[in-house]
Amino acid sequence: MRLRALLDTDALGLRLLGGEDELERGVRGVMTTDLRDPSRYLSGGELVLTGLAWRRDAADSEPFVRILAQAGVAAVAAGTAELGDVPDDLVTACARHRLPLFAVHESVAFAAITEHVVRQVSGERAGDLAAVVDRHRRMMTSGPAGGGPEVVLDLLGSDLDLRAWVLSPAGRLIAGSKAAGPSLPTDVCARLAAEQSAAARTGRPGPHRVTLGQTTYSLFPVRGSGRSAPAPRDVRETVLSDWVLAVEADAGDWAEERLDLLHGVTQLIAVERDRRNAARTVRRRLAQEVLELVQTGAAPAEIAARLRVAAPVLLPGLGTAPHWQVVVARVDWDGGEVDGGPVARALLEEILVDPASTGPEHSDRIAVAHTGDEAIALVPLPAATGEHDDSGTGILADVLLESVRDPLTAGLDGDGRLTLGVSAAVHSAEGLRGALEEARHARRVAAARQGRVCAAGHQELASHVLLLPFVPDDVRRAFTARLLDPLRDYDRRHRAELIPTLEAFLDCDGSWTRCASRLHLHVNTLRYRVGRIEQLTGRDLSRLEDKLDFFLALRMS
């Protein structure tokens, strides 16, 4: 049953104090407690009834509510018989953790609320229990090991008439049921993935409902099954790698049995995801071995031998070793308490796949290692690829992020950044070290830009303007002060506009007539101002070196 149904039952004497947006949560049972830590007795979905005997002072509310929220309870109902009213600190703590809070009138016994909820929940379960058990049995015996997520999604379509898809956190379509018909448009996939990432960052339990146009989707997170890795301590460890099950339906009015069934489906899909992650172990190890050889300065012949081993694994059937490209990514979280290396590796394994492709096989062609907070991808390039750089093969940095920028930005959610650099294609082991440094330098260029998701490619490293952000701050300040402070001081005293004149003169490539025309000055007046600039700074604007120094100083100021 829903929390809203409890609130609408006058006989229960419930008054809502907070959490109006969460009233569609389902209630699976009731627990009455005055323990400071009742977590061992909670399994999720309960309406927790409390007389507040655990509260000694205002500081007790926050840890109590945090324990309930982490246990996944549906709501808290606090009795007013003891204190006369629900304390403000409990209201504030519940609002902080998005936990609905009710006040129970002193005339209503907790036993009456418990009896009502148990009766309603039991009645709802009785009608559909046999069908749910049968569906669970069929899904457990049919997939996903027997045919991937598609088998489970097809059962959803045939048994429940539900159209469903599995999406990556970057919005790539991984699987869809036959009943789903045509694939979801890429923009819809990206929007749904972004909505799921944003909801996950708030800590709200799924499913999350999203309406696009006239269609409502319910989003169920597909988290790790726990078989291949320990549970994450922080949502940021997995928010950019968790899959999502998107169902074309409004789950807001579903019975608990149907919700349980869908959560069971996500667990089955999670097992398949973990199996595929485990299959990446070989490719990750190959990338790690090549990376270590390159970074330790191993002989090119040794690196080439390792690449010959990697090529058939990444591109089965390829007769000769391909060209290679290096992509470097880094994920930085504010505070630095979350390790960004594994997150960046999972992202590269995802975003280096063509967003228009479906299924897992394309990601089997990429080997990604991570060292510290940095992830490094070794990408084999056959004769032709999807996006081409200037040399005819390879990945373009801006194209790479174009379709995944919105979902990833939602997952980073204001306290994280993804920066990415792409090297040119190299044709031999000798060029791999240079490609790695080129990709790292391009990533640093991307890091100097504004935005949560930024990339730069090797084509952009030729411009000296892009190198300015890497000049240390103290060097910048000293350089610009030495050249421009005398002009700024003169302008403040005499309103001479020497700085605007200098900028215009450089923009006009030192042309007296064009600069005078732009500034609406006589050429003699312009010559006087330029002469004053040279006198104050000791520089000569007819010399290329001095022009370049002024240009850089203006760009860095």
Coordinates of C-alpha atoms in Angstrom, one line a residue:
M1 CA 0.0 0.0 0.0
R2 CA 1.0 3.6 -0.5
L3 CA 1.8 6.2 2.2
R4 CA -0.8 8.5 0.6
A5 CA -3.5 5.9 1.4
L6 CA -2.5 6.0 5.0
L7 CA -2.7 9.8 5.1
D8 CA -6.1 9.6 3.5
T9 CA -7.5 7.3 6.2
D10 CA -9.0 9.6 8.8
A11 CA -9.3 6.9 11.4
L12 CA -5.5 6.6 11.7
G13 CA -5.1 10.2 12.9
L14 CA -1.9 10.9 10.8
R15 CA -0.7 14.4 10.1
L16 CA 2.0 15.0 7.5
L17 CA 5.0 17.0 8.8
G18 CA 7.3 16.6 5.8
G19 CA 7.9 14.5 2.7
E20 CA 4.9 15.3 0.6
D21 CA 6.9 14.5 -2.6
E22 CA 7.5 10.9 -1.3
L23 CA 3.9 9.9 -0.6
E24 CA 3.9 7.3 -3.5
R25 CA 6.4 5.1 -1.5
G26 CA 5.1 1.6 -0.8
V27 CA 4.7 0.3 2.7
R28 CA 5.6 -3.4 3.2
G29 CA 5.1 -3.6 7.0
V30 CA 5.1 -1.8 10.3
M31 CA 7.7 -1.7 13.1
T32 CA 7.2 0.0 16.5
T33 CA 10.5 0.9 18.2
D34 CA 12.1 3.3 20.7
L35 CA 15.6 1.9 20.2
R36 CA 18.3 4.4 19.3
D37 CA 19.5 2.0 16.6
P38 CA 16.8 -0.4 15.4
S39 CA 18.7 -1.2 12.1
R40 CA 19.1 -4.9 12.9
Y41 CA 15.3 -5.3 12.9
L42 CA 14.7 -3.4 9.6
S43 CA 14.5 -4.9 6.1
G44 CA 13.2 -1.9 4.2
G45 CA 9.8 -0.6 3.3
E46 CA 8.5 -0.3 6.9
L47 CA 6.4 2.4 8.5
V48 CA 8.4 3.0 11.7
L49 CA 6.2 4.0 14.7
T50 CA 8.0 5.6 17.6
G51 CA 7.0 7.2 20.9
L52 CA 10.3 9.2 20.9
A53 CA 11.6 7.6 24.1
W54 CA 15.0 7.3 22.4
R55 CA 15.3 11.1 22.2
R56 CA 17.2 12.7 25.1
D57 CA 18.2 15.9 23.3
A58 CA 18.1 17.5 19.9
A59 CA 21.4 15.9 18.8
D60 CA 19.8 12.4 18.9
S61 CA 17.4 13.0 15.9
E62 CA 20.0 13.1 13.2
P63 CA 21.7 9.7 13.8
F64 CA 18.3 8.1 14.4
V65 CA 16.9 9.3 11.1
R66 CA 20.1 8.5 9.2
I67 CA 19.9 4.9 10.4
L68 CA 16.3 4.6 9.2
A69 CA 17.0 6.2 5.8
Q70 CA 20.0 3.9 5.2
A71 CA 17.8 0.9 6.1
G72 CA 15.3 2.0 3.4
V73 CA 12.2 2.5 5.6
A74 CA 9.2 4.0 4.0
A75 CA 8.4 6.7 6.6
V76 CA 8.4 7.6 10.3
A77 CA 5.3 8.2 12.4
A78 CA 5.9 9.8 15.7
G79 CA 3.5 9.8 18.6
T80 CA 2.7 13.0 20.4
A81 CA 1.5 11.6 23.7
E82 CA 4.9 11.8 25.4
L83 CA 6.2 15.2 24.3
G84 CA 3.0 16.9 23.2
D85 CA 4.4 17.7 19.8
V86 CA 7.0 16.3 17.4
P87 CA 10.3 18.2 18.0
D88 CA 11.6 20.5 15.2
D89 CA 15.0 18.7 15.2
L90 CA 13.3 15.5 14.1
V91 CA 11.4 17.3 11.4
T92 CA 14.6 18.9 10.1
A93 CA 16.5 15.5 10.1
C94 CA 13.7 13.8 8.2
A95 CA 13.7 16.6 5.6
R96 CA 17.4 16.3 5.2
H97 CA 17.2 12.6 4.5
R98 CA 14.0 12.8 2.4
L99 CA 12.2 10.6 4.8
P100 CA 8.4 11.3 5.2
L101 CA 7.4 12.1 8.7
F102 CA 3.9 11.8 10.3
A103 CA 2.6 12.9 13.6
V104 CA 0.2 10.4 15.3
H105 CA -2.6 11.9 17.3
E106 CA -2.4 11.0 21.0
S107 CA -5.9 9.4 20.8
V108 CA -4.7 6.8 18.2
A109 CA -2.9 3.7 19.5
F110 CA 0.0 2.4 17.5
A111 CA -1.7 -1.0 17.6
A112 CA -4.6 0.4 15.5
I113 CA -2.2 1.7 12.8
T114 CA -0.3 -1.6 12.8
E115 CA -3.5 -3.7 12.4
H116 CA -4.7 -1.5 9.5
V117 CA -1.4 -1.7 7.6
V118 CA -1.0 -5.4 8.1
R119 CA -4.6 -6.0 6.9
Q120 CA -4.1 -3.9 3.8
V121 CA -0.7 -5.3 2.9
S122 CA -1.8 -8.9 3.4
G123 CA -4.9 -8.4 1.3
E124 CA -2.9 -6.9 -1.6
R125 CA -0.4 -9.8 -1.5
A126 CA -2.9 -12.6 -1.4
G127 CA -4.4 -11.9 -4.8
D128 CA -1.1 -12.1 -6.9
L129 CA 1.3 -14.1 -4.9
A130 CA 1.1 -17.3 -6.9
A131 CA 1.6 -15.5 -10.2
V132 CA 4.6 -13.6 -8.8
V133 CA 6.2 -16.9 -7.5
D134 CA 5.7 -18.4 -10.9
R135 CA 7.3 -15.5 -12.7
H136 CA 10.3 -15.4 -10.4
R137 CA 10.8 -19.2 -11.0
R138 CA 10.6 -18.8 -14.8
M139 CA 13.0 -15.9 -14.8
M140 CA 15.5 -17.6 -12.6
T141 CA 15.5 -20.7 -14.8
S142 CA 15.5 -18.8 -18.2
G143 CA 18.1 -16.1 -17.8
P144 CA 20.2 -14.2 -17.8
A145 CA 22.9 -16.8 -18.1
G146 CA 21.0 -18.6 -20.8
G147 CA 20.8 -15.6 -23.1
G148 CA 21.6 -12.3 -21.6
P149 CA 19.3 -9.5 -20.3
E150 CA 17.1 -9.8 -23.4
V151 CA 15.6 -13.1 -22.1
V152 CA 14.4 -11.4 -18.9
L153 CA 13.1 -8.4 -20.8
D154 CA 11.2 -10.7 -23.1
L155 CA 9.5 -12.3 -20.1
L156 CA 8.5 -8.9 -18.9
G157 CA 6.9 -8.3 -22.3
S158 CA 5.1 -11.6 -22.6
D159 CA 3.9 -11.9 -19.0
L160 CA 3.3 -8.4 -17.9
D161 CA 3.0 -6.6 -21.3
L162 CA 5.8 -4.2 -20.4
R163 CA 8.2 -2.6 -22.8
A164 CA 11.6 -2.3 -21.2
W165 CA 15.2 -1.5 -22.0
V166 CA 18.6 -1.7 -20.2
L167 CA 20.7 1.5 -20.6
S168 CA 24.2 2.4 -19.6
P169 CA 24.9 5.4 -17.4
A170 CA 26.0 7.3 -20.6
G171 CA 22.7 6.5 -22.3
R172 CA 23.8 3.7 -24.6
L173 CA 21.2 1.0 -25.3
I174 CA 22.5 -2.3 -24.0
A175 CA 19.4 -4.5 -24.4
G176 CA 15.7 -4.3 -25.2
S177 CA 12.9 -6.8 -25.2
K178 CA 11.2 -7.9 -28.4
A179 CA 8.0 -6.4 -27.2
A180 CA 9.7 -3.0 -26.9
G181 CA 9.7 -2.8 -30.7
P182 CA 12.0 -0.2 -32.3
S183 CA 15.0 1.0 -30.3
L184 CA 14.6 4.1 -28.1
P185 CA 15.9 7.2 -29.8
T186 CA 19.4 8.2 -28.7
D187 CA 18.2 11.5 -27.2
V188 CA 15.5 9.6 -25.1
C189 CA 18.2 7.2 -23.9
A190 CA 20.5 10.0 -22.9
R191 CA 17.7 11.9 -21.1
L192 CA 16.6 8.8 -19.1
A193 CA 20.2 8.0 -18.1
A194 CA 20.6 11.6 -17.0
E195 CA 17.5 11.5 -14.9
Q196 CA 18.5 8.2 -13.3
S197 CA 22.0 9.6 -12.4
A198 CA 20.6 12.7 -11.0
A199 CA 18.1 10.7 -8.9
A200 CA 20.8 8.4 -7.6
R201 CA 22.9 11.3 -6.4
T202 CA 20.0 12.5 -4.2
G203 CA 19.9 9.1 -2.5
R204 CA 16.2 8.5 -3.3
P205 CA 15.2 4.9 -3.6
G206 CA 13.9 3.8 -7.0
P207 CA 11.9 3.6 -9.1
H208 CA 12.1 7.1 -10.5
R209 CA 9.3 8.2 -12.8
V210 CA 10.1 10.4 -15.8
T211 CA 7.6 11.8 -18.3
L212 CA 9.0 12.6 -21.8
G213 CA 6.3 14.0 -24.1
Q214 CA 3.3 11.8 -23.6
T215 CA 5.2 8.8 -22.3
T216 CA 6.0 8.0 -18.7
Y217 CA 9.0 5.8 -17.9
S218 CA 9.9 4.2 -14.5
L219 CA 13.6 3.8 -13.9
F220 CA 15.0 1.0 -11.8
P221 CA 18.7 1.1 -10.9
V222 CA 20.8 -2.0 -11.8
R223 CA 23.5 -2.1 -9.2
G224 CA 26.2 -4.7 -8.7
S225 CA 25.1 -8.0 -7.3
G226 CA 27.8 -7.9 -4.7
R227 CA 29.4 -11.1 -6.0
S228 CA 32.4 -9.5 -7.8
A229 CA 33.1 -6.5 -5.6
P230 CA 32.2 -5.2 -2.1
A231 CA 29.2 -2.8 -1.8
P232 CA 30.2 0.9 -2.5
R233 CA 30.6 3.1 0.5
D234 CA 29.7 6.2 -1.5
V235 CA 27.2 6.6 -4.3
R236 CA 29.9 8.4 -6.4
E237 CA 31.8 5.2 -6.7
T238 CA 29.1 3.6 -8.9
V239 CA 26.8 6.3 -10.1
L240 CA 28.7 6.6 -13.4
S241 CA 28.9 2.8 -14.0
D242 CA 25.5 1.5 -12.8
W243 CA 23.1 0.4 -15.5
V244 CA 19.4 1.3 -15.4
L245 CA 16.2 -0.7 -16.3
A246 CA 13.8 1.7 -18.1
V247 CA 10.2 0.5 -18.2
E248 CA 7.5 2.2 -20.3
A249 CA 5.0 2.5 -17.5
D250 CA 4.0 4.5 -14.4
A251 CA 5.1 2.4 -11.4
G252 CA 3.5 4.9 -9.0
D253 CA 0.3 2.8 -8.7
W254 CA 1.8 -0.6 -8.9
A255 CA 1.2 -3.2 -6.2
E256 CA 4.2 -4.3 -4.0
E257 CA 4.3 -7.6 -5.8
R258 CA 4.9 -6.1 -9.2
L259 CA 7.6 -3.8 -7.7
D260 CA 9.2 -6.8 -6.1
L261 CA 9.2 -8.6 -9.4
L262 CA 10.9 -5.6 -11.2
H263 CA 13.5 -5.4 -8.4
G264 CA 14.2 -9.1 -8.9
V265 CA 14.7 -8.4 -12.6
T266 CA 17.3 -5.8 -11.8
Q267 CA 19.1 -8.3 -9.6
L268 CA 19.2 -10.8 -12.5
I269 CA 20.5 -8.2 -14.9
A270 CA 23.1 -7.2 -12.3
V271 CA 24.5 -10.7 -12.3
E272 CA 24.9 -10.5 -16.0
R273 CA 26.6 -7.1 -15.7
D274 CA 29.0 -8.5 -13.2
R275 CA 29.7 -11.5 -15.5
R276 CA 30.6 -9.1 -18.3
N277 CA 32.8 -7.0 -16.0
A278 CA 34.7 -10.1 -15.0
A279 CA 35.2 -10.9 -18.7
R280 CA 37.0 -7.6 -19.0
T281 CA 39.8 -8.8 -16.7
V282 CA 42.0 -10.1 -19.5
R283 CA 41.7 -6.8 -21.4
R284 CA 42.4 -4.7 -18.4
R285 CA 45.5 -6.8 -17.6
L286 CA 46.8 -6.4 -21.1
A287 CA 46.4 -2.7 -20.9
Q288 CA 48.1 -2.6 -17.5
E289 CA 51.1 -4.6 -18.8
V290 CA 51.5 -2.4 -21.9
L291 CA 51.2 0.7 -19.8
E292 CA 53.8 -0.4 -17.3
L293 CA 56.2 -1.3 -20.2
V294 CA 55.7 2.1 -21.7
Q295 CA 56.1 4.1 -18.5
T296 CA 59.2 2.2 -17.4
G297 CA 61.0 2.8 -20.7
A298 CA 61.0 -0.8 -21.9
A299 CA 62.6 -1.6 -25.3
P300 CA 60.3 -1.0 -28.3
A301 CA 60.7 -4.7 -29.3
E302 CA 59.3 -5.8 -25.9
I303 CA 56.3 -3.4 -26.2
A304 CA 55.7 -4.5 -29.7
A305 CA 55.6 -8.2 -28.6
R306 CA 53.0 -7.3 -26.0
L307 CA 50.9 -5.4 -28.5
R308 CA 51.0 -8.4 -30.9
V309 CA 49.5 -10.4 -28.0
A310 CA 46.8 -7.8 -27.3
A311 CA 45.7 -7.3 -30.9
P312 CA 44.0 -10.7 -31.5
V313 CA 42.2 -10.4 -28.1
L314 CA 40.8 -7.0 -28.9
L315 CA 40.2 -7.5 -32.6
P316 CA 39.6 -11.2 -33.2
G317 CA 40.5 -12.3 -36.7
L318 CA 42.8 -9.4 -37.4
G319 CA 45.8 -10.6 -39.3
T320 CA 48.3 -7.9 -38.3
A321 CA 48.7 -5.6 -35.4
P322 CA 46.6 -2.5 -35.9
H323 CA 47.4 1.1 -35.3
W324 CA 46.8 2.3 -31.7
Q325 CA 45.4 5.3 -30.1
V326 CA 45.6 6.4 -26.4
V327 CA 42.8 8.0 -24.4
V328 CA 43.4 9.3 -20.9
A329 CA 40.6 10.2 -18.5
R330 CA 40.4 11.5 -15.0
V331 CA 37.5 11.9 -12.6
D332 CA 38.0 14.4 -9.8
W333 CA 35.5 14.7 -6.9
D334 CA 35.4 17.7 -4.6
G335 CA 37.1 16.7 -1.3
G336 CA 39.1 13.9 -2.9
E337 CA 37.7 11.2 -0.6
V338 CA 36.5 9.0 -3.5
D339 CA 39.0 7.2 -5.7
G340 CA 38.6 8.5 -9.2
G341 CA 40.7 5.8 -11.0
P342 CA 38.2 2.9 -11.1
V343 CA 35.4 5.3 -11.9
A344 CA 37.3 6.8 -14.8
R345 CA 38.2 3.3 -16.1
A346 CA 34.5 2.2 -16.0
L347 CA 33.6 5.4 -17.9
L348 CA 36.2 4.9 -20.6
E349 CA 35.0 1.3 -21.1
E350 CA 31.6 2.8 -21.7
I351 CA 32.1 6.0 -23.6
L352 CA 34.6 4.6 -26.1
V353 CA 31.7 2.6 -27.6
D354 CA 29.7 4.1 -30.4
P355 CA 26.5 5.4 -28.7
A356 CA 24.5 4.1 -31.7
S357 CA 25.7 0.5 -31.1
T358 CA 23.8 -2.0 -28.9
G359 CA 24.9 -4.9 -26.9
P360 CA 28.2 -5.6 -25.1
E361 CA 30.4 -6.8 -28.0
H362 CA 31.8 -3.4 -29.0
S363 CA 33.2 -2.8 -25.5
D364 CA 35.2 -6.0 -25.8
R365 CA 37.6 -4.2 -28.2
I366 CA 38.9 -1.7 -25.7
A367 CA 41.6 -2.3 -23.0
V368 CA 41.6 0.1 -20.1
A369 CA 44.0 0.3 -17.2
H370 CA 44.0 2.8 -14.3
T371 CA 46.9 4.2 -12.3
G372 CA 46.1 6.4 -9.3
D373 CA 43.2 8.8 -10.3
E374 CA 43.9 8.3 -14.0
A375 CA 42.5 5.8 -16.5
I376 CA 44.3 5.0 -19.7
A377 CA 42.6 3.3 -22.7
L378 CA 44.5 1.4 -25.4
V379 CA 42.3 1.5 -28.5
P380 CA 43.1 -0.6 -31.5
L381 CA 42.3 1.0 -34.8
P382 CA 41.5 -1.2 -37.8
A383 CA 41.4 0.1 -41.3
A384 CA 38.3 2.3 -40.6
T385 CA 36.5 3.6 -37.5
G386 CA 33.2 5.4 -36.8
E387 CA 34.7 8.9 -36.1
H388 CA 37.8 10.0 -38.0
D389 CA 40.5 12.4 -37.1
D390 CA 42.5 14.5 -39.5
S391 CA 44.8 11.5 -40.4
G392 CA 41.8 9.4 -41.5
T393 CA 41.6 7.1 -38.5
G394 CA 40.8 7.4 -34.8
I395 CA 38.6 9.1 -32.3
L396 CA 37.8 12.8 -32.2
A397 CA 37.7 14.2 -28.6
D398 CA 34.7 16.5 -29.1
V399 CA 32.7 13.8 -31.0
L400 CA 33.5 11.3 -28.3
L401 CA 31.6 13.3 -25.6
E402 CA 28.9 14.9 -27.7
S403 CA 26.2 12.4 -27.0
V404 CA 27.1 11.5 -23.4
R405 CA 27.8 14.9 -22.0
D406 CA 24.3 15.4 -20.4
P407 CA 24.1 12.0 -18.7
L408 CA 27.6 12.2 -17.3
T409 CA 27.1 15.8 -16.1
A410 CA 24.0 14.7 -14.2
G411 CA 26.1 11.9 -12.6
L412 CA 28.8 14.3 -11.6
D413 CA 26.1 16.6 -10.1
G414 CA 28.1 19.7 -9.2
D415 CA 30.9 18.1 -7.2
G416 CA 32.8 16.1 -9.8
R417 CA 34.6 16.7 -13.1
L418 CA 35.5 14.4 -16.1
T419 CA 38.4 15.5 -18.2
L420 CA 39.6 13.5 -21.2
G421 CA 42.5 13.7 -23.6
V422 CA 43.0 11.9 -27.0
S423 CA 46.2 11.2 -28.8
A424 CA 46.9 10.9 -32.5
A425 CA 47.0 7.4 -34.0
V426 CA 50.5 5.7 -33.8
H427 CA 51.7 3.0 -36.1
S428 CA 54.3 1.3 -34.0
A429 CA 55.5 0.5 -30.5
E430 CA 58.0 3.3 -30.7
G431 CA 55.3 5.9 -30.9
L432 CA 53.2 4.7 -28.0
R433 CA 55.1 6.6 -25.3
G434 CA 54.7 9.8 -27.2
A435 CA 51.0 9.0 -27.7
L436 CA 50.6 8.5 -23.9
E437 CA 52.2 11.9 -23.1
E438 CA 50.2 13.6 -25.9
A439 CA 47.0 12.2 -24.5
R440 CA 47.9 13.3 -20.9
H441 CA 48.8 16.8 -22.1
A442 CA 45.6 17.1 -24.0
R443 CA 43.7 16.1 -20.9
R444 CA 45.5 18.9 -19.0
V445 CA 44.3 21.3 -21.7
A446 CA 40.7 20.0 -21.2
A447 CA 41.1 20.4 -17.4
A448 CA 41.8 24.1 -17.9
R449 CA 38.4 24.6 -19.6
Q450 CA 35.1 25.4 -18.0
G451 CA 32.5 22.7 -17.5
R452 CA 31.9 19.4 -15.8
V453 CA 32.7 17.2 -18.8
C454 CA 35.6 18.4 -21.0
A455 CA 37.8 16.8 -23.7
A456 CA 40.7 17.9 -25.9
G457 CA 42.4 16.1 -28.8
H458 CA 45.9 16.1 -30.2
Q459 CA 44.9 18.5 -33.0
E460 CA 44.5 21.3 -30.4
L461 CA 47.9 21.2 -28.9
A462 CA 49.5 23.3 -31.6
S463 CA 48.0 26.6 -30.4
H464 CA 50.1 28.4 -27.8
V465 CA 46.9 30.0 -26.4
L466 CA 45.9 26.6 -25.0
L467 CA 49.2 26.2 -23.2
L468 CA 48.7 29.4 -21.1
P469 CA 46.7 27.7 -18.3
F470 CA 49.7 25.6 -17.4
V471 CA 51.9 28.6 -16.5
P472 CA 52.2 28.7 -12.7
D473 CA 50.1 31.4 -11.1
D474 CA 53.0 33.2 -9.5
V475 CA 54.8 33.3 -12.8
R476 CA 51.7 34.7 -14.5
R477 CA 51.3 37.4 -12.0
A478 CA 54.9 38.5 -12.1
F479 CA 55.0 38.5 -15.9
T480 CA 51.7 40.4 -16.4
A481 CA 52.5 42.9 -13.6
R482 CA 55.9 43.8 -15.1
L483 CA 54.4 44.5 -18.6
L484 CA 50.9 45.8 -17.9
D485 CA 50.9 47.5 -14.4
P486 CA 52.8 50.6 -15.7
L487 CA 50.1 51.0 -18.4
R488 CA 47.2 50.5 -16.0
D489 CA 48.6 53.0 -13.6
Y490 CA 49.0 55.6 -16.3
D491 CA 45.5 54.9 -17.5
R492 CA 44.1 55.5 -14.0
R493 CA 45.9 58.8 -13.7
H494 CA 45.4 60.2 -17.2
R495 CA 42.5 58.2 -18.7
A496 CA 44.8 57.6 -21.7
E497 CA 43.3 54.2 -22.7
L498 CA 46.7 52.7 -23.3
I499 CA 45.5 49.2 -22.6
P500 CA 42.6 49.2 -25.1
T501 CA 45.0 50.8 -27.6
L502 CA 47.5 48.0 -27.1
E503 CA 44.8 45.3 -27.5
A504 CA 43.5 46.9 -30.7
F505 CA 47.0 47.4 -32.1
L506 CA 47.8 43.7 -31.6
D507 CA 44.5 42.6 -33.0
C508 CA 45.2 44.6 -36.2
D509 CA 48.6 42.9 -36.5
G510 CA 50.4 46.2 -36.0
S511 CA 48.6 48.0 -38.9
W512 CA 48.6 51.7 -38.2
T513 CA 45.8 52.6 -40.5
R514 CA 43.4 49.7 -39.6
C515 CA 44.0 50.2 -35.9
A516 CA 43.4 54.0 -36.1
S517 CA 40.2 53.3 -38.1
R518 CA 39.0 50.9 -35.5
L519 CA 39.7 53.3 -32.6
H520 CA 38.4 56.3 -34.5
L521 CA 41.7 58.1 -34.0
H522 CA 44.1 60.0 -36.2
V523 CA 47.1 58.0 -37.1
N524 CA 49.4 60.6 -35.3
T525 CA 47.3 60.2 -32.1
L526 CA 47.7 56.4 -32.3
R527 CA 51.5 56.8 -32.9
Y528 CA 51.7 59.0 -29.8
R529 CA 49.9 56.4 -27.7
V530 CA 52.0 53.5 -28.9
G531 CA 55.1 55.6 -28.2
R532 CA 53.9 56.2 -24.7
I533 CA 53.4 52.4 -24.2
E534 CA 56.9 51.7 -25.4
Q535 CA 58.3 54.5 -23.2
L536 CA 56.5 53.2 -20.0
T537 CA 57.5 49.5 -20.6
G538 CA 60.8 49.7 -22.3
R539 CA 59.5 47.5 -25.1
D540 CA 59.5 48.0 -28.9
L541 CA 56.2 47.1 -30.6
S542 CA 57.9 46.8 -34.0
R543 CA 59.7 43.7 -32.7
L544 CA 57.9 40.4 -32.9
E545 CA 59.2 39.2 -29.5
D546 CA 57.8 42.2 -27.7
K547 CA 54.5 41.9 -29.6
L548 CA 54.2 38.3 -28.5
D549 CA 55.0 39.2 -24.9
F550 CA 52.3 41.8 -24.8
F551 CA 49.9 39.4 -26.4
L552 CA 50.6 36.7 -23.8
A553 CA 50.4 39.1 -20.9
L554 CA 47.0 40.4 -22.1
R555 CA 45.7 36.8 -22.4
M556 CA 47.0 35.8 -19.0
S557 CA 45.7 38.9 -17.2

